[in-house]
Coordinates of C-alpha atoms and ligand atoms in Angstrom, one line a residue:
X1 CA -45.7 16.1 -54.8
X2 CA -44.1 19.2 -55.9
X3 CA -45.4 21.3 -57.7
X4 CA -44.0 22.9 -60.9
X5 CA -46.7 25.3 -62.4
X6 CA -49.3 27.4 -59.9
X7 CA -52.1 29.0 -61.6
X8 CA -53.8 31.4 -59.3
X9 CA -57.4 32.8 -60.2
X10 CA -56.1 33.8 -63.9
X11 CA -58.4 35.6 -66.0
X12 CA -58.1 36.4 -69.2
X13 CA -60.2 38.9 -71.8
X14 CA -59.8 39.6 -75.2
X15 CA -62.0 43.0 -75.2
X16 CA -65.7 42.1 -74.2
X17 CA -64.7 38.2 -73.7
X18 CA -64.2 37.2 -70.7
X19 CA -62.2 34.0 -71.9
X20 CA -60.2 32.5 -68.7
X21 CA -62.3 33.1 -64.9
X22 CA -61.1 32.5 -62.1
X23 CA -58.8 29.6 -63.3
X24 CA -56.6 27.9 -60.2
X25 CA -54.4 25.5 -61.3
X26 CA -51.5 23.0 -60.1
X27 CA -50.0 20.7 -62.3
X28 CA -47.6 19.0 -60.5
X29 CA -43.8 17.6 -61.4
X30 CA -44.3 14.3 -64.0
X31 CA -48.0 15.1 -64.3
X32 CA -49.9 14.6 -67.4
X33 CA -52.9 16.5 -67.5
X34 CA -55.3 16.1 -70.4
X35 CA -57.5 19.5 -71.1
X36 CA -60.8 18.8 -73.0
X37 CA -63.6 20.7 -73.6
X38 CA -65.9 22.8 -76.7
X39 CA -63.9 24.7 -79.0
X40 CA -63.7 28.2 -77.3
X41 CA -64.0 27.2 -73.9
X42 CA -60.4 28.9 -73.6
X43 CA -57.6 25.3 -74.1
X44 CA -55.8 27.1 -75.9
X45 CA -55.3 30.7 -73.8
X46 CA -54.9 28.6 -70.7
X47 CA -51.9 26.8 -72.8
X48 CA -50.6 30.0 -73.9
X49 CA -50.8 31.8 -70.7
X50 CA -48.6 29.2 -69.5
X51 CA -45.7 29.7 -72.1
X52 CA -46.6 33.9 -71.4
X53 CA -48.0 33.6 -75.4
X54 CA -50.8 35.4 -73.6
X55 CA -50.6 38.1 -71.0
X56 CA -53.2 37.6 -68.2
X57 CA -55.3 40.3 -66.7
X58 CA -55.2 39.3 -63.5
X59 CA -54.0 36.2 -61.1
X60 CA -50.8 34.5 -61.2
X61 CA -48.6 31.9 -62.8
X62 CA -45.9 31.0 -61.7
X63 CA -43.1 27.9 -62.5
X64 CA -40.8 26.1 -59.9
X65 CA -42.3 28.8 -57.4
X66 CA -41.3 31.9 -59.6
X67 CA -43.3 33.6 -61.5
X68 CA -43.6 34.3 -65.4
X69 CA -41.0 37.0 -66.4
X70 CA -42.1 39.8 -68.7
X71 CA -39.3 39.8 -71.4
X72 CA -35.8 40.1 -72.5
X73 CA -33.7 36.7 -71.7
X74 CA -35.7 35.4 -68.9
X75 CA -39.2 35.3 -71.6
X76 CA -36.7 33.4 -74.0
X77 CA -35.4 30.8 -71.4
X78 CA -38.9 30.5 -69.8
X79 CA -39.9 29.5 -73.2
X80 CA -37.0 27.2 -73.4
X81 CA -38.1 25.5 -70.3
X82 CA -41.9 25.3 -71.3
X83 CA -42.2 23.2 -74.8
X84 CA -45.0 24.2 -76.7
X85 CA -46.1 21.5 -80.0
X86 CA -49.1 23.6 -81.7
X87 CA -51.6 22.1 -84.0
X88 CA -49.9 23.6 -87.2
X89 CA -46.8 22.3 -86.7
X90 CA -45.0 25.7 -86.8
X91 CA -41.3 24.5 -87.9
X92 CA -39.3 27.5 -89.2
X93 CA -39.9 27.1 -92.9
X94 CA -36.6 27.9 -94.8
X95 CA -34.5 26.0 -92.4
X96 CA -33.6 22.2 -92.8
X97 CA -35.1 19.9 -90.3
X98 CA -31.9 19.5 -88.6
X99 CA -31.6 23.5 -88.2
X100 CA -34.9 23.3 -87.0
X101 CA -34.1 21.6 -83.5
X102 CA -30.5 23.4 -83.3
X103 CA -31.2 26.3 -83.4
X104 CA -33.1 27.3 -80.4
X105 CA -30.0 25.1 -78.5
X106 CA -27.0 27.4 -80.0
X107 CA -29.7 30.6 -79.5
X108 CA -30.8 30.4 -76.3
X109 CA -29.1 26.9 -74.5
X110 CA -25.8 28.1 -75.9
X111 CA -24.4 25.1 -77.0
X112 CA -21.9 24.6 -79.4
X113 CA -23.2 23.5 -82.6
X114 CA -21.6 20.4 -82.3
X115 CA -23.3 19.7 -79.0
X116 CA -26.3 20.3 -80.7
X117 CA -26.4 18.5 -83.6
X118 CA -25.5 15.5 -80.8
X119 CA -28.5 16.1 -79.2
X120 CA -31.0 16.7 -82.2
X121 CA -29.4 13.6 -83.7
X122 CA -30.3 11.9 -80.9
X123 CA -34.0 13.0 -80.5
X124 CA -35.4 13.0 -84.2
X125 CA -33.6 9.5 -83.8
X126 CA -35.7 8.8 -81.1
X127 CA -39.3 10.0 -82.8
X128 CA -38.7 8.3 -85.9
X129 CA -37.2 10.8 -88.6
X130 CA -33.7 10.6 -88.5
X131 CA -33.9 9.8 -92.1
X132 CA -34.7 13.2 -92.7
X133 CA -32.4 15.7 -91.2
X134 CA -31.7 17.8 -94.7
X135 CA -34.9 18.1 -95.3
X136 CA -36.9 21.4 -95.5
X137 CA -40.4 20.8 -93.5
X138 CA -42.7 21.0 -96.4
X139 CA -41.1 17.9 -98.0
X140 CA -42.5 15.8 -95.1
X141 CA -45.6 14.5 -94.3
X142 CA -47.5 16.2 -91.5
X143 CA -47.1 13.5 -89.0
X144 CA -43.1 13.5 -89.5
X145 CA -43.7 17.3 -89.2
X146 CA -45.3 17.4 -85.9
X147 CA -42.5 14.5 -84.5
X148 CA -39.5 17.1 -85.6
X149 CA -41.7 19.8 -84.0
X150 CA -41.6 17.6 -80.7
X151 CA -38.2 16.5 -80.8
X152 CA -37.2 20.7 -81.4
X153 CA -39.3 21.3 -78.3
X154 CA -37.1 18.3 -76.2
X155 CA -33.8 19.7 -77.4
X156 CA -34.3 22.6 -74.8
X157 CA -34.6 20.1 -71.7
X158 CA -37.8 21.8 -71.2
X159 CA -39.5 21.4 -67.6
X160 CA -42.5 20.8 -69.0
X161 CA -44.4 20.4 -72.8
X162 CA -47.2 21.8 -73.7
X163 CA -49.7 20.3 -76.9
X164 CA -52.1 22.3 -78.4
X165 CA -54.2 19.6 -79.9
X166 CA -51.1 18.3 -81.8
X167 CA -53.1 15.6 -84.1
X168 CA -56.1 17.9 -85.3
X169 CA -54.7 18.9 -88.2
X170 CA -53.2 15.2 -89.2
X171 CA -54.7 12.8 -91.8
X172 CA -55.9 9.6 -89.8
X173 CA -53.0 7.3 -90.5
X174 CA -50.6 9.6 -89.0
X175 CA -52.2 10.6 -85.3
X176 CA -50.7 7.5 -84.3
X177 CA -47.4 7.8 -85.0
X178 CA -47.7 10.8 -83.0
X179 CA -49.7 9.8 -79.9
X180 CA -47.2 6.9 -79.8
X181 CA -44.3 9.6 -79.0
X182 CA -46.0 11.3 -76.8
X183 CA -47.7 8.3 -74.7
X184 CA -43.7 7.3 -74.7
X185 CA -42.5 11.2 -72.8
X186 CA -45.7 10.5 -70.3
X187 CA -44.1 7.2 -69.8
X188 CA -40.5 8.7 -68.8
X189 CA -42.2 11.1 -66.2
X190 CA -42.1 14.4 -68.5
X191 CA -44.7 16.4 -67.3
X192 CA -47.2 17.4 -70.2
X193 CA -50.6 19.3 -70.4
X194 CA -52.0 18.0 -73.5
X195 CA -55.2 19.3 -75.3
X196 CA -56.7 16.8 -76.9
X197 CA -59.7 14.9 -78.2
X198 CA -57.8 11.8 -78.3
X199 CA -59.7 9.7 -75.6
X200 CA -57.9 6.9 -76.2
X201 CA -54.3 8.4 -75.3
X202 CA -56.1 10.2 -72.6
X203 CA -57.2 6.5 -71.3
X204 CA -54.0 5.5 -71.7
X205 CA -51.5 8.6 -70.3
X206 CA -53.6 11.1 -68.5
X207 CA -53.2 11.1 -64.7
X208 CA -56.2 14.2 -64.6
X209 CA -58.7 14.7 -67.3
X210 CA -59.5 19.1 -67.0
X211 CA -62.9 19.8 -68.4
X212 CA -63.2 23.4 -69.5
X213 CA -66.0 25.0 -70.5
X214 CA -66.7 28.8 -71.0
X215 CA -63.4 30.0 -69.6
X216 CA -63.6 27.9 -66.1
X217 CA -62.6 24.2 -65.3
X218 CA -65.5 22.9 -64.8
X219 CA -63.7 19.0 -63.6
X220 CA -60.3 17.8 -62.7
X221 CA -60.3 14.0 -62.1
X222 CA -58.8 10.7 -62.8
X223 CA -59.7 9.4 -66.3
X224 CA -61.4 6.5 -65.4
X225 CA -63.9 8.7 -63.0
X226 CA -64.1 11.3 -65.2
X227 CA -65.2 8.7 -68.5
X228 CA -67.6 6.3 -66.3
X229 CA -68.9 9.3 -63.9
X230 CA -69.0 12.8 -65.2
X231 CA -70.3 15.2 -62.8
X232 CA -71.5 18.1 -64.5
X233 CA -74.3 18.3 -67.1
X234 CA -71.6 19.8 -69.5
X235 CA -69.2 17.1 -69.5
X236 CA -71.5 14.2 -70.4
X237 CA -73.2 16.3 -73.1
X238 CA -69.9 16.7 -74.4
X239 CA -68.9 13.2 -74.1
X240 CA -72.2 11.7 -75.9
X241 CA -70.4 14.2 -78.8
X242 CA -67.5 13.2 -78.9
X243 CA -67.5 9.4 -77.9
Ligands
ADP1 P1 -60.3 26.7 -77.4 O1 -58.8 26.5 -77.6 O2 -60.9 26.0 -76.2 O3 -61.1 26.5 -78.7 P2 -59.4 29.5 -77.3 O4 -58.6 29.6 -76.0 O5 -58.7 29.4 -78.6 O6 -60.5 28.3 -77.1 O7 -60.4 30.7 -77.4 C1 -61.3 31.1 -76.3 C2 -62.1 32.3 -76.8 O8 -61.3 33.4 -77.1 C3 -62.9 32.0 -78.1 O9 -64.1 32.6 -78.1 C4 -62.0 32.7 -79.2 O10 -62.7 33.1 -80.3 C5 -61.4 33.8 -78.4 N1 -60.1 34.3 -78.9 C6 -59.0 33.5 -78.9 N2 -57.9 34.2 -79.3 C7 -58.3 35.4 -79.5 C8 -57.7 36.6 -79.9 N3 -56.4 36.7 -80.2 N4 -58.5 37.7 -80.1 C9 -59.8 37.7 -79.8 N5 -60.4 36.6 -79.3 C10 -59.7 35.5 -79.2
MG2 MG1 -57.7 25.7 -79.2

């Protein structure tokens, strides 16, 4: 197995709170990793630290062996290489759906804009809007939103995607349409840390379930052990919540 992102005792404050201790992580290449846990319990940090949305205070991160670079053009290809799909969609506003997933590919890929529209053709084809490439984001619904948001994210040939609990913020009818896209990248091998409270595509993609709670992974194991046989007091409270 080889590894492609090394967390090394990472922690994390934000002034008095302590919000990532201690956390060692390896995700390795075509792993999908689903992060659960109480709101707080520092998902979304440990996401961010990833794509350097966060500095750390201490510890290391580090991707195919390297570690995170600070700024300038190595921050903008690092974030190239390391998707991120937020819970608010975050599609550049004023720009057309197809601008939307060329432009980071002209930016920072350099491609021509012919190669790009290729590409992003290709990919919104693929999740299901390609009916919509004029469109400016607010005139779609929220689960076509979150797909262009994925498919922008793809367009960089990243190494790895990141969610950030991509359906929470989607009406019930649409997490679906959503799940079924990403259930389909865990399928081709991309390697994805997803925090979710999906079970079901946990279940379904997950190879590791991470617990967190209060800033430390509390368990990393299969699905099916960590659903029928959760170790720690926290987990099962949590799961008699949430199940
Ligand atoms: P989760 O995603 O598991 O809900 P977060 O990583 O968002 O948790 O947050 C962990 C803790 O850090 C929470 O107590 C949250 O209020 C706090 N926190 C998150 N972002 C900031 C910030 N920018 N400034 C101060 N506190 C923050
Ligand atoms: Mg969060």
């Amino acid at each position: 197995m080889e590894p492609l992102v090394v967390m090394t005792e990472v922690n994390k404050h934000y002034g008095d709170l302590h919000v990532l201790k201690d956390i060692s992580l390896t995700v390795n290449k075509g792993d999908v990793v689903v992060v659960i846990g109480p709101s707080g319990s520092g998902k979304s940090t440990l996401c961010r630290a990833i794509n350097r949305l966060e500095t750390i205070d201490s510890g290391s991160i580090a991707i195919e062996g390297r570690d995170l670079p600070e700024e300038g053009a190595a921050l903008a290809k690092l974030r190239a290489d390391v998707g991120m799909v937020f819970q608010s969609f975050n599609l550049f506003a004023h720009k057309t759906v197809l601008q939307n997933v060329t432009l980071g590919q002209t930016n920072v890929r350099k491609r021509s804009k012919k190669a790009a529209e290729e590409r992003a053709m290709e990919l919104l084809d693929r999740v299901g809007v390609a009916n919509q490439v004029s469109k400016m984001p607010s005139q779609l619904s929220g689960g076509q939103q979150q797909r262009v948001a994925i498919a922008r994210a793809l367009a960089m040939d990243p190494k790895i995607m990141l969610f950030d609990e991509p359906t929470s913020a989607l009406d019930p009818e649409m997490i679906n349409e959503v799940l079924d896209v990403m259930v389909g990248l865990a399928k081709e091998g991309m390697t994805m840390v997803v925090v979710t409270h999906e079970m079901g595509f946990a279940r379904k993609a997950a190879d590791r379930v991470l617990f967190m709670a209060d800033g430390r992974i509390v368990e990393d194991a299969d699905p099916e052990t960590f659903f029928t046989n959760p170790k720690s007091a926290r987990a099962k409270d949590f799961l008699s919540k949430i199940l």
